[in-house]
């Protein structure tokens, strides 16, 4: 039998390889039940003080953070990290479900049943007699089924206003206002496009962005701050619409742009220090020259040495 030291070395090797380490051969259902039991134990009277203090509201930030960490792990290409972060996200579902169970509202079994039944219901071309020739038709059917579900919910009294009147049903229902603005705009325009309310091609969206840019410039000249805010919002909305038209998630695209800016800015700071200066003390022209150098250095082992302020290119 291998010694404990050899087992530890093997475990470390697996982690370095980016592959999830294999555990005891249990079924997914068995592992899930064990996870649910762990969270119930943590929330028990003699469990973890921190876990016992948490509420749906206090956990909101973690739910969002874990979702973004899953995306980051996906981009890394490290399967072990990807599996780990998806586990962290799954824990959030189990955590919220445990709180709800304690309050007698619903259980994790109901959460699973709801999504199971929904997937069957919304894929009649797989589990029923409906036929769909392509993915576009699948999406149209999906939206139609969702609309029917919302109407049924209204009839059951699930969606009521403060005056106990039925809520007006819209094709845009289901887009959460709690989403980041880019994702909310992305989903709103995507839902509208599925019933044919869309541009013929990307050229129309580019023209709309040009139009919104001109309106923003006009608002700036008029020095009307509220109008400037409105027109900037329109321009950003058009850009989000373009990303959806190009089949690119705007939130992920912007996250990558943020990361690129951060990477290049830090490179400029390092380059300035190599030249005996602090970046914040440089003249604007020198900053721009360092920015050009940082861009050119990407993909290279290290930034080039620069004597004084390089000429702007």
Coordinates of C-alpha atoms in Angstrom, one line a residue:
X1 CA 0.0 0.0 0.0
X2 CA 1.2 3.5 -0.7
X3 CA 2.4 5.6 2.2
X4 CA 0.5 8.7 3.3
X5 CA 3.4 10.8 2.0
X6 CA 3.1 9.2 -1.5
X7 CA -0.7 9.8 -1.4
X8 CA -0.2 13.4 -0.6
X9 CA 2.3 13.8 -3.4
X10 CA -0.1 12.2 -5.8
X11 CA -2.9 14.5 -4.6
X12 CA -0.7 17.6 -5.2
X13 CA 0.3 16.4 -8.6
X14 CA -3.4 16.1 -9.6
X15 CA -4.1 19.6 -8.4
X16 CA -1.1 21.0 -10.4
X17 CA -2.4 19.2 -13.5
X18 CA -5.6 21.2 -13.4
X19 CA -7.7 18.0 -13.1
X20 CA -10.2 17.5 -10.3
X21 CA -8.9 15.0 -7.8
X22 CA -11.1 11.8 -7.8
X23 CA -12.9 11.1 -4.5
X24 CA -14.8 8.1 -3.1
X25 CA -17.1 6.6 -5.7
X26 CA -20.5 7.8 -4.6
X27 CA -23.3 8.8 -6.9
X28 CA -24.1 12.5 -7.5
X29 CA -27.3 12.1 -5.4
X30 CA -25.3 10.6 -2.5
X31 CA -22.8 13.4 -2.5
X32 CA -25.6 16.0 -2.7
X33 CA -27.3 14.5 0.3
X34 CA -24.1 14.6 2.2
X35 CA -23.6 18.3 1.3
X36 CA -27.2 19.1 2.4
X37 CA -26.5 17.2 5.7
X38 CA -23.3 19.2 6.3
X39 CA -25.1 22.5 5.8
X40 CA -27.9 21.4 8.1
X41 CA -25.3 20.5 10.7
X42 CA -23.6 23.9 10.4
X43 CA -27.0 25.6 10.9
X44 CA -27.9 23.5 13.9
X45 CA -28.0 24.9 17.5
X46 CA -24.6 23.5 18.2
X47 CA -23.2 24.3 14.7
X48 CA -21.1 27.2 13.3
X49 CA -22.0 30.6 14.8
X50 CA -21.3 32.3 11.5
X51 CA -23.5 30.0 9.5
X52 CA -26.3 30.3 12.1
X53 CA -26.2 34.1 11.8
X54 CA -26.7 34.2 8.0
X55 CA -29.9 35.2 6.3
X56 CA -31.1 35.3 2.7
X57 CA -30.2 39.0 2.7
X58 CA -26.7 38.6 4.2
X59 CA -25.8 35.9 1.6
X60 CA -26.8 38.0 -1.4
X61 CA -23.2 39.3 -2.0
X62 CA -21.7 35.8 -1.8
X63 CA -24.2 34.4 -4.4
X64 CA -23.1 37.1 -6.9
X65 CA -19.4 36.7 -6.0
X66 CA -19.4 32.9 -6.4
X67 CA -21.1 33.2 -9.8
X68 CA -18.3 35.5 -11.0
X69 CA -15.6 33.3 -9.6
X70 CA -17.1 30.4 -11.6
X71 CA -16.7 32.5 -14.7
X72 CA -13.1 33.4 -13.9
X73 CA -12.3 29.7 -13.3
X74 CA -13.9 28.7 -16.6
X75 CA -11.7 31.3 -18.4
X76 CA -8.6 29.9 -16.6
X77 CA -8.9 26.5 -18.2
X78 CA -8.1 24.9 -14.8
X79 CA -10.7 22.1 -14.4
X80 CA -9.9 21.5 -10.7
X81 CA -10.5 25.2 -10.0
X82 CA -13.6 25.2 -12.2
X83 CA -15.1 22.2 -10.3
X84 CA -14.2 23.8 -7.0
X85 CA -15.9 27.1 -7.8
X86 CA -19.0 25.4 -9.1
X87 CA -19.1 23.6 -5.8
X88 CA -19.0 26.9 -4.0
X89 CA -21.9 28.2 -6.1
X90 CA -23.9 25.0 -5.4
X91 CA -23.3 25.6 -1.7
X92 CA -25.1 28.9 -2.0
X93 CA -28.2 27.1 -3.3
X94 CA -28.1 24.6 -0.5
X95 CA -27.5 27.3 2.1
X96 CA -30.5 29.3 1.0
X97 CA -32.6 26.2 0.8
X98 CA -31.6 25.2 4.3
X99 CA -32.7 28.6 5.7
X100 CA -36.0 28.3 3.9
X101 CA -36.5 24.7 5.2
X102 CA -35.9 26.0 8.8
X103 CA -38.6 28.6 8.3
X104 CA -41.1 26.0 6.9
X105 CA -41.3 27.6 3.4
X106 CA -39.7 25.1 1.0
X107 CA -36.9 22.5 0.9
X108 CA -34.0 21.8 -1.4
X109 CA -36.0 18.9 -2.8
X110 CA -38.6 21.3 -4.0
X111 CA -35.9 23.5 -5.6
X112 CA -34.7 20.5 -7.6
X113 CA -38.2 19.3 -8.5
X114 CA -39.1 22.8 -9.8
X115 CA -36.2 23.0 -12.2
X116 CA -36.6 19.3 -13.2
X117 CA -40.3 19.8 -14.1
X118 CA -39.5 23.1 -15.8
X119 CA -36.9 21.6 -18.1
X120 CA -39.3 18.8 -19.1
X121 CA -42.1 21.3 -19.6
X122 CA -40.0 23.7 -21.7
X123 CA -38.5 21.0 -24.0
X124 CA -41.6 19.5 -25.6
X125 CA -39.6 18.9 -28.7
X126 CA -37.6 16.4 -26.7
X127 CA -40.0 15.0 -24.1
X128 CA -43.3 15.7 -26.0
X129 CA -44.8 15.6 -29.4
X130 CA -43.7 19.1 -30.5
X131 CA -41.1 19.4 -33.2
X132 CA -38.4 22.2 -33.5
X133 CA -36.4 22.4 -36.7
X134 CA -33.6 24.5 -35.3
X135 CA -32.4 26.4 -32.1
X136 CA -34.3 29.6 -33.2
X137 CA -37.5 27.7 -33.1
X138 CA -36.6 26.2 -29.8
X139 CA -36.1 29.7 -28.3
X140 CA -39.4 30.9 -29.7
X141 CA -41.2 27.9 -28.2
X142 CA -39.4 28.5 -24.9
X143 CA -40.6 32.1 -24.8
X144 CA -44.2 31.1 -25.6
X145 CA -44.2 28.4 -22.9
X146 CA -42.8 31.0 -20.4
X147 CA -45.5 33.4 -21.3
X148 CA -48.1 30.7 -20.8
X149 CA -46.6 29.9 -17.4
X150 CA -46.7 33.6 -16.4
X151 CA -50.4 33.8 -17.4
X152 CA -51.2 30.7 -15.4
X153 CA -49.3 32.2 -12.4
X154 CA -51.4 35.4 -12.7
X155 CA -54.6 33.3 -12.8
X156 CA -53.5 31.4 -9.6
X157 CA -52.9 34.7 -7.9
X158 CA -49.1 34.3 -7.8
X159 CA -48.5 37.8 -9.3
X160 CA -50.5 40.5 -7.6
X161 CA -50.1 44.2 -7.2
X162 CA -50.6 46.0 -3.9
X163 CA -54.3 46.5 -4.8
X164 CA -54.8 42.8 -5.3
X165 CA -55.3 43.2 -9.1
X166 CA -53.6 40.9 -11.6
X167 CA -50.3 42.1 -12.8
X168 CA -50.1 42.9 -16.6
X169 CA -48.2 40.2 -18.4
X170 CA -45.3 41.2 -20.7
X171 CA -42.9 39.4 -22.9
X172 CA -40.2 41.1 -20.9
X173 CA -41.3 39.5 -17.6
X174 CA -38.6 37.4 -16.0
X175 CA -35.8 39.8 -16.6
X176 CA -34.6 40.6 -13.1
X177 CA -34.0 44.3 -12.1
X178 CA -31.3 43.0 -9.7
X179 CA -29.1 42.1 -12.7
X180 CA -26.0 44.2 -13.5
X181 CA -27.2 46.9 -16.0
X182 CA -25.3 45.3 -18.9
X183 CA -26.9 41.9 -18.4
X184 CA -30.3 43.4 -17.9
X185 CA -30.1 45.3 -21.2
X186 CA -28.7 42.2 -22.8
X187 CA -31.7 40.1 -21.7
X188 CA -34.3 42.7 -22.5
X189 CA -33.1 43.1 -26.1
X190 CA -32.7 39.3 -26.4
X191 CA -36.3 38.7 -25.4
X192 CA -37.5 41.4 -27.8
X193 CA -35.4 39.9 -30.7
X194 CA -37.0 36.4 -30.2
X195 CA -40.3 37.7 -31.5
X196 CA -38.7 39.6 -34.4
X197 CA -38.2 43.0 -32.8
X198 CA -34.6 43.4 -33.9
X199 CA -32.2 45.0 -36.4
X200 CA -31.7 43.4 -39.8
X201 CA -28.0 43.4 -39.4
X202 CA -25.2 44.9 -37.2
X203 CA -25.0 48.0 -39.5
X204 CA -28.3 49.2 -38.1
X205 CA -26.9 49.0 -34.5
X206 CA -23.7 50.8 -35.5
X207 CA -25.9 53.6 -37.0
X208 CA -27.9 53.8 -33.8
X209 CA -24.7 54.1 -31.8
X210 CA -23.6 56.9 -34.1
X211 CA -26.9 58.7 -33.7
X212 CA -26.7 58.3 -29.9
X213 CA -23.2 59.6 -29.9
X214 CA -24.3 62.8 -31.7
X215 CA -27.2 63.3 -29.3
X216 CA -24.8 62.9 -26.4
X217 CA -22.4 65.6 -27.9
X218 CA -25.4 67.9 -28.3
X219 CA -26.5 67.4 -24.7
X220 CA -22.9 68.2 -23.5
X221 CA -22.9 71.4 -25.5
X222 CA -26.2 72.4 -23.9
X223 CA -24.7 71.5 -20.4
X224 CA -27.8 69.7 -19.3
X225 CA -26.6 67.1 -16.8
X226 CA -29.8 65.0 -16.7
X227 CA -29.9 65.0 -20.4
X228 CA -26.3 64.0 -20.6
X229 CA -27.0 61.1 -18.3
X230 CA -30.0 60.0 -20.4
X231 CA -28.1 60.2 -23.7
X232 CA -25.1 58.3 -22.2
X233 CA -27.5 55.6 -21.0
X234 CA -28.9 55.4 -24.5
X235 CA -25.4 55.0 -26.0
X236 CA -24.5 52.3 -23.5
X237 CA -27.8 50.5 -24.2
X238 CA -27.0 50.6 -27.9
X239 CA -23.6 49.1 -27.2
X240 CA -25.2 46.3 -25.1
X241 CA -27.6 45.7 -28.0
X242 CA -24.7 45.4 -30.4
X243 CA -23.0 42.9 -28.2
X244 CA -26.1 40.8 -28.1
X245 CA -26.4 41.0 -31.9
X246 CA -22.8 39.9 -32.2
X247 CA -23.5 37.0 -29.7
X248 CA -21.1 38.3 -27.1
X249 CA -22.0 38.6 -23.5
X250 CA -21.4 42.4 -22.7
X251 CA -20.6 41.7 -19.0
X252 CA -17.9 39.2 -19.8
X253 CA -16.6 41.5 -22.6
X254 CA -16.4 44.4 -20.2
X255 CA -14.8 42.3 -17.5
X256 CA -12.1 41.4 -20.0
X257 CA -11.6 45.0 -21.0
X258 CA -11.4 46.0 -17.3
X259 CA -8.7 43.2 -16.7
X260 CA -6.8 44.4 -19.8
X261 CA -6.8 48.0 -18.6
X262 CA -5.7 46.9 -15.1
X263 CA -2.9 44.8 -16.5
X264 CA -1.5 47.5 -18.7
X265 CA -1.8 50.2 -16.0
X266 CA 0.2 48.0 -13.6
X267 CA 2.7 47.4 -16.3
X268 CA 3.1 51.2 -16.7
X269 CA 3.7 51.6 -13.0
X270 CA 6.4 48.9 -13.1
X271 CA 8.0 50.5 -16.1
X272 CA 8.0 53.9 -14.4
X273 CA 9.7 52.5 -11.3
X274 CA 12.3 50.8 -13.4
X275 CA 13.2 54.2 -14.6
X276 CA 13.4 55.6 -11.1
X277 CA 10.0 57.4 -11.2
X278 CA 6.5 57.1 -9.8
X279 CA 3.9 56.9 -12.5
X280 CA 1.7 59.5 -10.8
X281 CA 4.5 62.0 -11.0
X282 CA 4.9 61.7 -14.8
X283 CA 3.7 64.3 -17.3
X284 CA 0.7 63.3 -19.4
X285 CA 2.9 62.8 -22.5
X286 CA 5.2 60.4 -20.6
X287 CA 2.2 58.5 -19.3
X288 CA 0.9 58.0 -22.8
X289 CA 4.3 56.9 -24.0
X290 CA 4.5 54.3 -21.2
X291 CA 1.0 53.1 -22.1
X292 CA 2.2 52.5 -25.7
X293 CA 5.2 50.6 -24.3
X294 CA 3.0 48.5 -22.0
X295 CA 0.7 47.6 -24.9
X296 CA 3.7 46.5 -27.0
X297 CA 5.2 44.5 -24.2
X298 CA 2.2 42.3 -23.8
X299 CA 3.1 38.7 -24.6
X300 CA 6.8 39.4 -23.9
X301 CA 8.7 38.1 -20.9
X302 CA 9.2 41.5 -19.4
X303 CA 8.9 45.2 -20.1
X304 CA 11.8 46.9 -21.9
X305 CA 14.1 49.3 -20.1
X306 CA 13.5 52.9 -21.1
X307 CA 15.8 55.9 -20.5
X308 CA 13.9 59.0 -19.8
X309 CA 10.6 59.7 -21.5
X310 CA 10.3 57.7 -24.8
X311 CA 9.0 59.5 -27.9
X312 CA 5.3 59.2 -28.4
X313 CA 4.4 57.0 -31.4

